[in-house]
Coordinates of C-alpha atoms in Angstrom, one line a residue:
M193 CA 25.2 140.2 9.9
M194 CA 21.9 141.6 9.9
C195 CA 20.8 140.1 13.1
A196 CA 24.6 141.0 15.1
A197 CA 23.9 144.9 13.4
V198 CA 20.0 144.7 15.2
A199 CA 21.2 143.3 18.3
G200 CA 24.1 146.0 18.7
Q201 CA 21.8 148.6 17.6
R202 CA 19.4 148.0 20.3
G203 CA 22.7 147.9 23.2
R204 CA 23.6 144.5 23.1
S205 CA 27.4 143.6 22.9
V206 CA 27.7 141.3 20.1
L207 CA 30.6 139.4 18.9
L208 CA 30.3 137.8 15.3
V209 CA 32.1 134.4 14.6
D210 CA 32.9 133.3 11.2
H211 CA 35.3 130.8 10.1
A212 CA 35.5 132.0 6.9
E213 CA 38.4 133.9 5.4
K214 CA 36.5 135.8 3.1
L215 CA 33.6 137.5 4.7
A216 CA 29.7 136.8 3.1
E217 CA 31.2 135.0 -0.2
K218 CA 27.6 133.7 -0.9
I219 CA 26.6 137.1 -0.9
R220 CA 29.3 138.2 -3.4
I221 CA 29.2 135.6 -5.9
S222 CA 24.8 135.8 -6.2
G223 CA 23.3 137.2 -8.9
G224 CA 26.1 137.1 -10.8
G225 CA 28.1 139.0 -8.8
R226 CA 25.2 141.9 -8.6
C227 CA 23.3 139.8 -5.7
N228 CA 19.7 139.4 -6.3
F229 CA 19.3 141.1 -2.9
T230 CA 15.2 140.4 -2.7
N231 CA 11.7 140.6 -4.1
R232 CA 9.3 142.8 -4.2
K233 CA 6.6 140.0 -4.7
I234 CA 7.5 138.4 -1.6
T235 CA 4.7 136.0 -0.1
P236 CA 4.5 133.2 2.6
D237 CA 3.5 130.8 -0.6
N238 CA 7.2 131.3 -2.1
F239 CA 8.4 129.3 0.7
L240 CA 9.2 125.8 1.6
C241 CA 8.7 124.5 5.1
R242 CA 7.1 121.5 6.8
N243 CA 4.9 124.0 8.4
P244 CA 3.8 126.9 6.1
H245 CA 2.9 128.9 8.6
F246 CA 6.2 129.7 9.8
V247 CA 7.7 132.3 8.0
R248 CA 5.0 134.5 8.2
S249 CA 5.8 136.5 11.1
A250 CA 9.4 137.4 10.6
L251 CA 7.9 138.4 6.7
A252 CA 5.7 140.6 7.8
R253 CA 7.4 142.1 10.4
Y254 CA 10.9 143.1 8.5
T255 CA 9.7 143.3 4.5
P256 CA 11.3 143.8 1.3
Q257 CA 10.7 147.5 1.2
D258 CA 12.0 147.5 4.8
F259 CA 15.4 145.9 3.1
I260 CA 14.7 148.6 0.0
D261 CA 14.7 151.9 2.6
L262 CA 18.0 150.4 4.3
V263 CA 19.8 149.9 0.6
E264 CA 18.4 153.4 -0.5
R265 CA 19.7 154.9 2.9
H266 CA 23.2 153.5 2.0
G267 CA 22.7 155.5 -1.3
I268 CA 23.2 151.9 -3.0
S269 CA 21.4 152.2 -6.4
Y270 CA 20.0 149.1 -8.1
H271 CA 17.6 147.8 -10.6
E272 CA 14.3 145.9 -11.2
R273 CA 14.4 142.6 -13.0
D274 CA 11.7 140.2 -14.5
H275 CA 9.2 138.7 -11.7
G276 CA 10.0 141.8 -8.9
Q277 CA 13.9 140.9 -8.7
L278 CA 16.0 143.3 -7.3
F279 CA 19.4 143.8 -8.3
C280 CA 22.4 145.7 -7.3
D281 CA 23.5 148.3 -10.9
E282 CA 27.1 148.4 -9.7
S283 CA 28.4 145.3 -7.5
A284 CA 27.1 142.6 -4.6
Q285 CA 29.9 144.4 -2.5
D286 CA 28.0 146.8 -2.1
I287 CA 25.7 145.0 0.2
I288 CA 28.1 143.3 1.9
Q289 CA 30.0 146.6 2.9
M290 CA 26.0 148.4 4.2
L291 CA 25.6 145.4 6.3
R292 CA 29.3 145.7 7.3
T293 CA 28.7 149.4 8.3
E294 CA 24.9 148.9 10.2
C295 CA 27.0 146.5 12.3
D296 CA 30.2 149.2 13.1
Y297 CA 26.8 151.6 14.0
G298 CA 25.8 148.6 16.6
G299 CA 29.9 148.4 18.0
V300 CA 29.8 144.9 16.8
E301 CA 33.0 143.2 17.7
W302 CA 34.6 140.5 15.0
M303 CA 36.2 137.2 15.5
M304 CA 37.4 136.2 12.1
P305 CA 38.7 133.3 10.8
A306 CA 38.5 131.4 13.9
E307 CA 37.2 128.0 14.0
V308 CA 34.5 126.9 16.6
R309 CA 35.7 123.8 17.7
A310 CA 33.1 123.1 20.4
I311 CA 30.0 124.2 22.0
A312 CA 28.5 123.7 25.5
A313 CA 25.9 125.1 28.2
V314 CA 27.0 126.5 31.1
R315 CA 26.1 128.2 33.8
T316 CA 27.8 131.6 34.8
E317 CA 27.9 135.0 35.5
H318 CA 29.0 135.5 32.2
G319 CA 26.2 133.5 30.1
R320 CA 24.5 130.1 29.3
Y321 CA 26.6 129.0 26.5
R322 CA 30.5 128.6 25.9
V323 CA 31.7 128.6 22.4
D324 CA 35.5 127.1 22.7
S325 CA 37.2 128.4 19.3
S326 CA 41.0 128.6 17.9
R327 CA 40.8 132.0 19.2
G328 CA 39.6 131.2 22.9
S329 CA 36.7 130.7 24.2
I330 CA 33.7 133.0 24.6
D331 CA 30.9 132.7 27.5
C332 CA 27.5 134.1 26.4
T333 CA 23.9 134.6 27.3
S334 CA 22.4 134.5 23.7
L335 CA 23.8 132.2 21.0
V336 CA 22.8 132.6 17.5
I337 CA 23.2 130.2 15.4
A338 CA 23.1 131.4 11.0
T339 CA 26.0 129.1 9.3
G340 CA 23.7 128.8 6.4
G341 CA 23.2 125.1 4.5
L342 CA 25.6 122.7 2.7
S343 CA 25.1 124.7 -0.7
I344 CA 28.4 125.4 -2.4
P345 CA 31.0 123.7 -0.5
K346 CA 34.0 125.2 -2.2
I347 CA 33.0 128.6 -0.2
G348 CA 32.7 127.1 3.0
A349 CA 29.2 125.6 3.4
T350 CA 29.1 122.7 6.2
P351 CA 27.0 120.9 8.6
F352 CA 28.1 122.6 11.5
G353 CA 24.8 124.0 12.2
Y354 CA 22.8 121.0 11.8
R355 CA 25.5 119.1 14.6
I356 CA 24.9 121.8 17.2
A357 CA 21.4 121.6 16.7
E358 CA 21.2 117.9 17.0
Q359 CA 23.8 118.5 20.1
F360 CA 20.6 120.2 22.0
G361 CA 17.8 118.1 20.9
L362 CA 16.5 119.8 18.0
P363 CA 15.1 117.6 15.2
I364 CA 16.6 118.2 11.8
V365 CA 14.7 117.8 8.3
A366 CA 17.1 115.9 6.3
P367 CA 19.0 118.0 4.0
R368 CA 18.7 118.0 0.2
P369 CA 20.4 120.4 -2.5
A370 CA 17.5 123.0 -3.5
L371 CA 17.0 124.9 -6.8
V372 CA 19.6 122.7 -8.3
P373 CA 20.2 121.3 -11.8
L374 CA 18.2 118.0 -12.5
T375 CA 20.1 115.3 -13.9
L376 CA 18.6 112.2 -16.1
P377 CA 19.1 108.2 -16.4
P378 CA 21.1 107.5 -19.3
E379 CA 18.6 106.1 -21.6
T380 CA 16.9 110.0 -21.5
L381 CA 20.2 111.1 -21.8
A382 CA 20.8 109.6 -24.8
E383 CA 17.2 110.2 -26.3
L384 CA 17.5 114.1 -25.8
Q385 CA 20.8 114.1 -26.9
P386 CA 20.0 115.7 -30.5
L387 CA 18.3 118.8 -28.2
S388 CA 21.1 119.3 -25.8
G389 CA 22.0 123.1 -26.1
A390 CA 18.3 124.1 -26.8
S391 CA 17.0 127.0 -24.2
L392 CA 12.8 127.9 -24.5
D393 CA 10.2 129.1 -22.6
V394 CA 8.3 126.6 -20.8
A395 CA 6.1 125.5 -17.5
A396 CA 7.0 123.0 -15.5
S397 CA 5.0 121.5 -12.9
C398 CA 5.6 118.8 -10.1
N399 CA 4.3 118.2 -6.9
G400 CA 1.6 120.8 -7.1
A401 CA 3.8 123.5 -8.4
R402 CA 3.9 124.9 -11.4
F403 CA 6.6 128.1 -12.6
R404 CA 6.9 129.3 -16.4
E405 CA 10.6 130.5 -17.2
A406 CA 13.3 129.4 -19.5
M407 CA 14.3 126.0 -19.7
L408 CA 18.0 124.5 -21.2
I409 CA 18.6 121.2 -22.2
T410 CA 22.3 120.3 -21.2
H411 CA 24.6 116.9 -21.4
R412 CA 23.8 116.1 -17.8
G413 CA 19.9 116.8 -17.9
L414 CA 17.5 120.1 -17.7
S415 CA 18.6 123.3 -16.2
G416 CA 17.5 126.6 -16.6
P417 CA 15.7 129.4 -14.3
V418 CA 12.3 127.4 -14.8
I419 CA 13.9 124.1 -13.3
L420 CA 15.9 125.2 -10.9
Q421 CA 12.2 126.0 -9.4
I422 CA 11.3 122.7 -9.6
S423 CA 13.8 120.4 -8.5
S424 CA 12.9 122.2 -5.2
Y425 CA 9.2 120.7 -5.3
W426 CA 10.6 117.7 -6.9
Q427 CA 12.8 116.9 -4.1
A428 CA 10.0 117.9 -1.3
Q429 CA 8.2 114.4 -2.4
A430 CA 10.7 112.5 -0.6
Y431 CA 9.6 114.3 2.5
E432 CA 5.5 113.3 1.9
K433 CA 7.0 109.9 1.9
R434 CA 5.3 110.0 -1.6
D435 CA 6.9 108.3 -5.0
L436 CA 9.3 110.9 -7.3
A437 CA 6.7 111.8 -10.2
P438 CA 8.0 112.9 -13.0
V439 CA 8.5 116.9 -14.1
S440 CA 5.5 117.8 -16.7
I441 CA 6.7 119.9 -19.0
D442 CA 4.6 122.2 -21.2
L443 CA 6.2 123.3 -24.4
L444 CA 3.7 125.6 -25.0
P445 CA 2.5 127.1 -22.6
G446 CA -0.7 129.5 -22.4
L447 CA -1.9 127.9 -25.7
D448 CA -4.3 125.0 -26.5
A449 CA -1.9 122.5 -28.5
L450 CA -4.9 120.7 -29.4
E451 CA -7.1 123.6 -30.5
W452 CA -4.1 125.1 -32.2
L453 CA -3.2 121.6 -33.9
Q454 CA -6.6 121.3 -35.0
Q455 CA -6.5 125.0 -36.2
K456 CA -3.5 124.5 -38.4
R457 CA -5.0 121.0 -39.7
G458 CA -5.6 121.7 -43.5
E459 CA -1.7 122.9 -43.8
R460 CA 1.0 121.2 -46.1
A461 CA 3.9 122.0 -43.5
L462 CA 6.0 119.5 -41.8
L463 CA 4.8 119.0 -38.4
A464 CA 8.2 120.0 -37.6
N465 CA 8.3 123.1 -39.9
L466 CA 5.1 124.3 -37.9
L467 CA 6.3 124.1 -34.2
A468 CA 9.5 125.9 -35.3
E469 CA 6.7 128.9 -35.5
R470 CA 6.2 128.6 -31.5
L471 CA 9.5 127.0 -30.9
P472 CA 13.2 127.3 -31.8
R473 CA 13.2 125.6 -35.0
R474 CA 16.4 122.8 -34.3
F475 CA 14.7 122.1 -30.8
A476 CA 11.0 121.7 -32.9
H477 CA 12.6 119.3 -36.0
A478 CA 14.8 117.3 -33.2
W479 CA 12.1 117.0 -31.0
C480 CA 9.9 115.4 -33.5
T481 CA 12.5 113.1 -34.8
L482 CA 12.5 111.8 -31.3
H483 CA 8.9 111.3 -31.3
G484 CA 8.8 109.5 -34.9
W485 CA 6.6 112.8 -35.9
D486 CA 8.0 113.5 -39.3
K487 CA 5.1 113.7 -41.7
P488 CA 2.8 116.7 -42.6
V489 CA 0.0 118.2 -39.9
R490 CA -2.3 117.4 -42.9
Q491 CA -1.8 113.5 -42.8
M492 CA -2.3 113.1 -39.2
S493 CA -5.2 111.1 -37.9
P494 CA -7.3 113.3 -34.8
T495 CA -6.0 110.4 -32.4
E496 CA -1.9 111.3 -34.3
L497 CA -2.9 115.1 -33.1
E498 CA -4.1 114.1 -29.7
A499 CA -1.2 112.6 -29.0
V500 CA 1.2 115.3 -30.8
A501 CA -1.2 117.6 -28.0
T502 CA -0.5 116.1 -25.0
A503 CA 3.0 115.7 -25.6
L504 CA 3.5 119.2 -26.2
S505 CA 1.2 120.5 -22.9
D506 CA 2.4 117.6 -21.0
W507 CA 5.8 116.0 -22.0
R508 CA 7.0 114.0 -18.8
I509 CA 10.3 113.2 -17.7
A510 CA 11.7 111.4 -15.0
P511 CA 15.0 112.8 -13.7
S512 CA 17.2 110.5 -11.7
G513 CA 18.6 112.8 -9.1
T514 CA 20.3 116.2 -9.0
Q515 CA 23.9 117.8 -9.7
G516 CA 23.9 118.0 -6.2
Y517 CA 25.4 120.5 -3.5
A518 CA 28.2 122.1 -5.8
K519 CA 25.5 123.5 -8.0
A520 CA 22.3 124.0 -5.8
E521 CA 21.6 127.6 -4.7
V522 CA 20.0 126.4 -1.7
T523 CA 19.2 123.6 1.0
L524 CA 15.9 122.0 1.4
G525 CA 15.8 121.4 5.1
G526 CA 17.6 121.8 8.5
V527 CA 16.2 122.7 11.6
D528 CA 12.9 121.9 12.3
T529 CA 10.8 124.6 12.6
D530 CA 8.2 123.0 14.9
A531 CA 11.3 123.6 17.2
L532 CA 11.2 127.3 17.3
S533 CA 9.6 130.5 17.7
S534 CA 8.0 132.2 14.8
K535 CA 8.6 135.5 16.5
T536 CA 11.9 135.5 18.1
M537 CA 13.8 132.3 15.8
E538 CA 14.8 131.6 19.5
A539 CA 14.6 127.2 20.2
R540 CA 11.7 126.5 22.8
N541 CA 13.8 124.0 25.1
C542 CA 17.1 126.0 25.0
P543 CA 16.4 129.5 26.1
G544 CA 18.9 132.0 24.2
L545 CA 19.7 129.5 21.7
F546 CA 18.6 130.8 17.8
F547 CA 18.4 129.7 14.5
I548 CA 18.4 131.8 11.4
G549 CA 18.7 132.1 7.7
E550 CA 19.1 129.0 5.4
V551 CA 20.3 126.3 8.4
M552 CA 16.0 126.1 9.3
D553 CA 14.4 124.2 7.2
V554 CA 13.0 127.4 5.2
T555 CA 13.5 127.7 1.2
G556 CA 12.1 130.1 -1.0
H557 CA 11.8 130.1 -4.5
L558 CA 14.5 131.3 -7.2
G559 CA 14.8 135.3 -7.0
G560 CA 15.4 136.9 -4.2
F561 CA 13.2 135.1 -1.5
N562 CA 16.1 133.6 0.1
F563 CA 18.2 136.6 0.9
Q564 CA 14.8 138.3 2.1
W565 CA 14.5 135.4 4.4
A566 CA 18.0 135.7 6.0
W567 CA 17.7 139.4 6.5
A568 CA 13.7 138.9 7.9
S569 CA 14.8 136.1 10.3
G570 CA 18.2 138.0 11.2
H571 CA 16.0 141.0 12.1
A572 CA 13.6 139.0 14.1
A573 CA 16.2 137.1 16.5
G574 CA 18.2 140.4 17.0
Q575 CA 14.8 142.3 18.5
F576 CA 15.5 139.7 20.9
V577 CA 18.9 138.0 21.8

């Protein structure tokens, strides 16, 4: 819709084809129904891509403030939460209607729902590509693929965009679920069962990335914002042909655990009761039981205290996998950006063929970054189709 609106308002004749029954379901369900539509603190470093420089041009030419200005022009009220995240005050439907209205301003026509059955390169007086659909055939000079990734299949996600890219000879970076809860092997789950349901503020690290937010221990593994964030980097190791390293959890972020324990060494309290000053009480006791640390701090040797401090600041957990696309916020991987222009999003070897949004190998952090990439890449392509 962003691309269609920009192109239409440039005077281009635009037809938007969508296989879905309902418009923009991924926007509607996002942010608990209030759509985390962008983030004030976006930089290229907030995105994973095999070519880390690819996102710079589009993000610089259509910024979060540009989208905020659009939201304000449409009279949509919004608020800011932690880490620069912006949400609608009322409903995600406000963003959908705004984009629909922008398309109306550009005279965009709609074919929805319509199943696209085939796409072919042609040379006719009406265009370079022919789209055969359940509602007829269309010839066009520019064809934009904005079909998203594989996440949340229940609202219509398919590999259609990847198939089209492959048809025209564009390479694909193997897709994987991203921003997704991590699962743990049975033996680890059995050990952590007493901790299930615990939620706490931690820092998680993996593959050179570190995030600090809430973590939730579940009956299947680890979840919560910090785990969704780090899951993308845990998955990305496979692209780099590296062994999947464990995720490191710092249970006392911002605190030197060993120094703190040494300061408390003279106290009679059990280690679990001491940790309960900093961690949820149930978690502190279960975690100490898990490690066999059931005596007062004053009875612990310097070696034992060092072991406790290491476990607190670098608790290593090896995931067995993820909860898959059904629970993933987005898809890691996609159309290789080396095959695309970073200025226009056009395929280098296929004039008039564009790819935008999540179908590309660009994956943002949690917190409005992936929507901003959708707006920025759509705006970039809309200026050149």
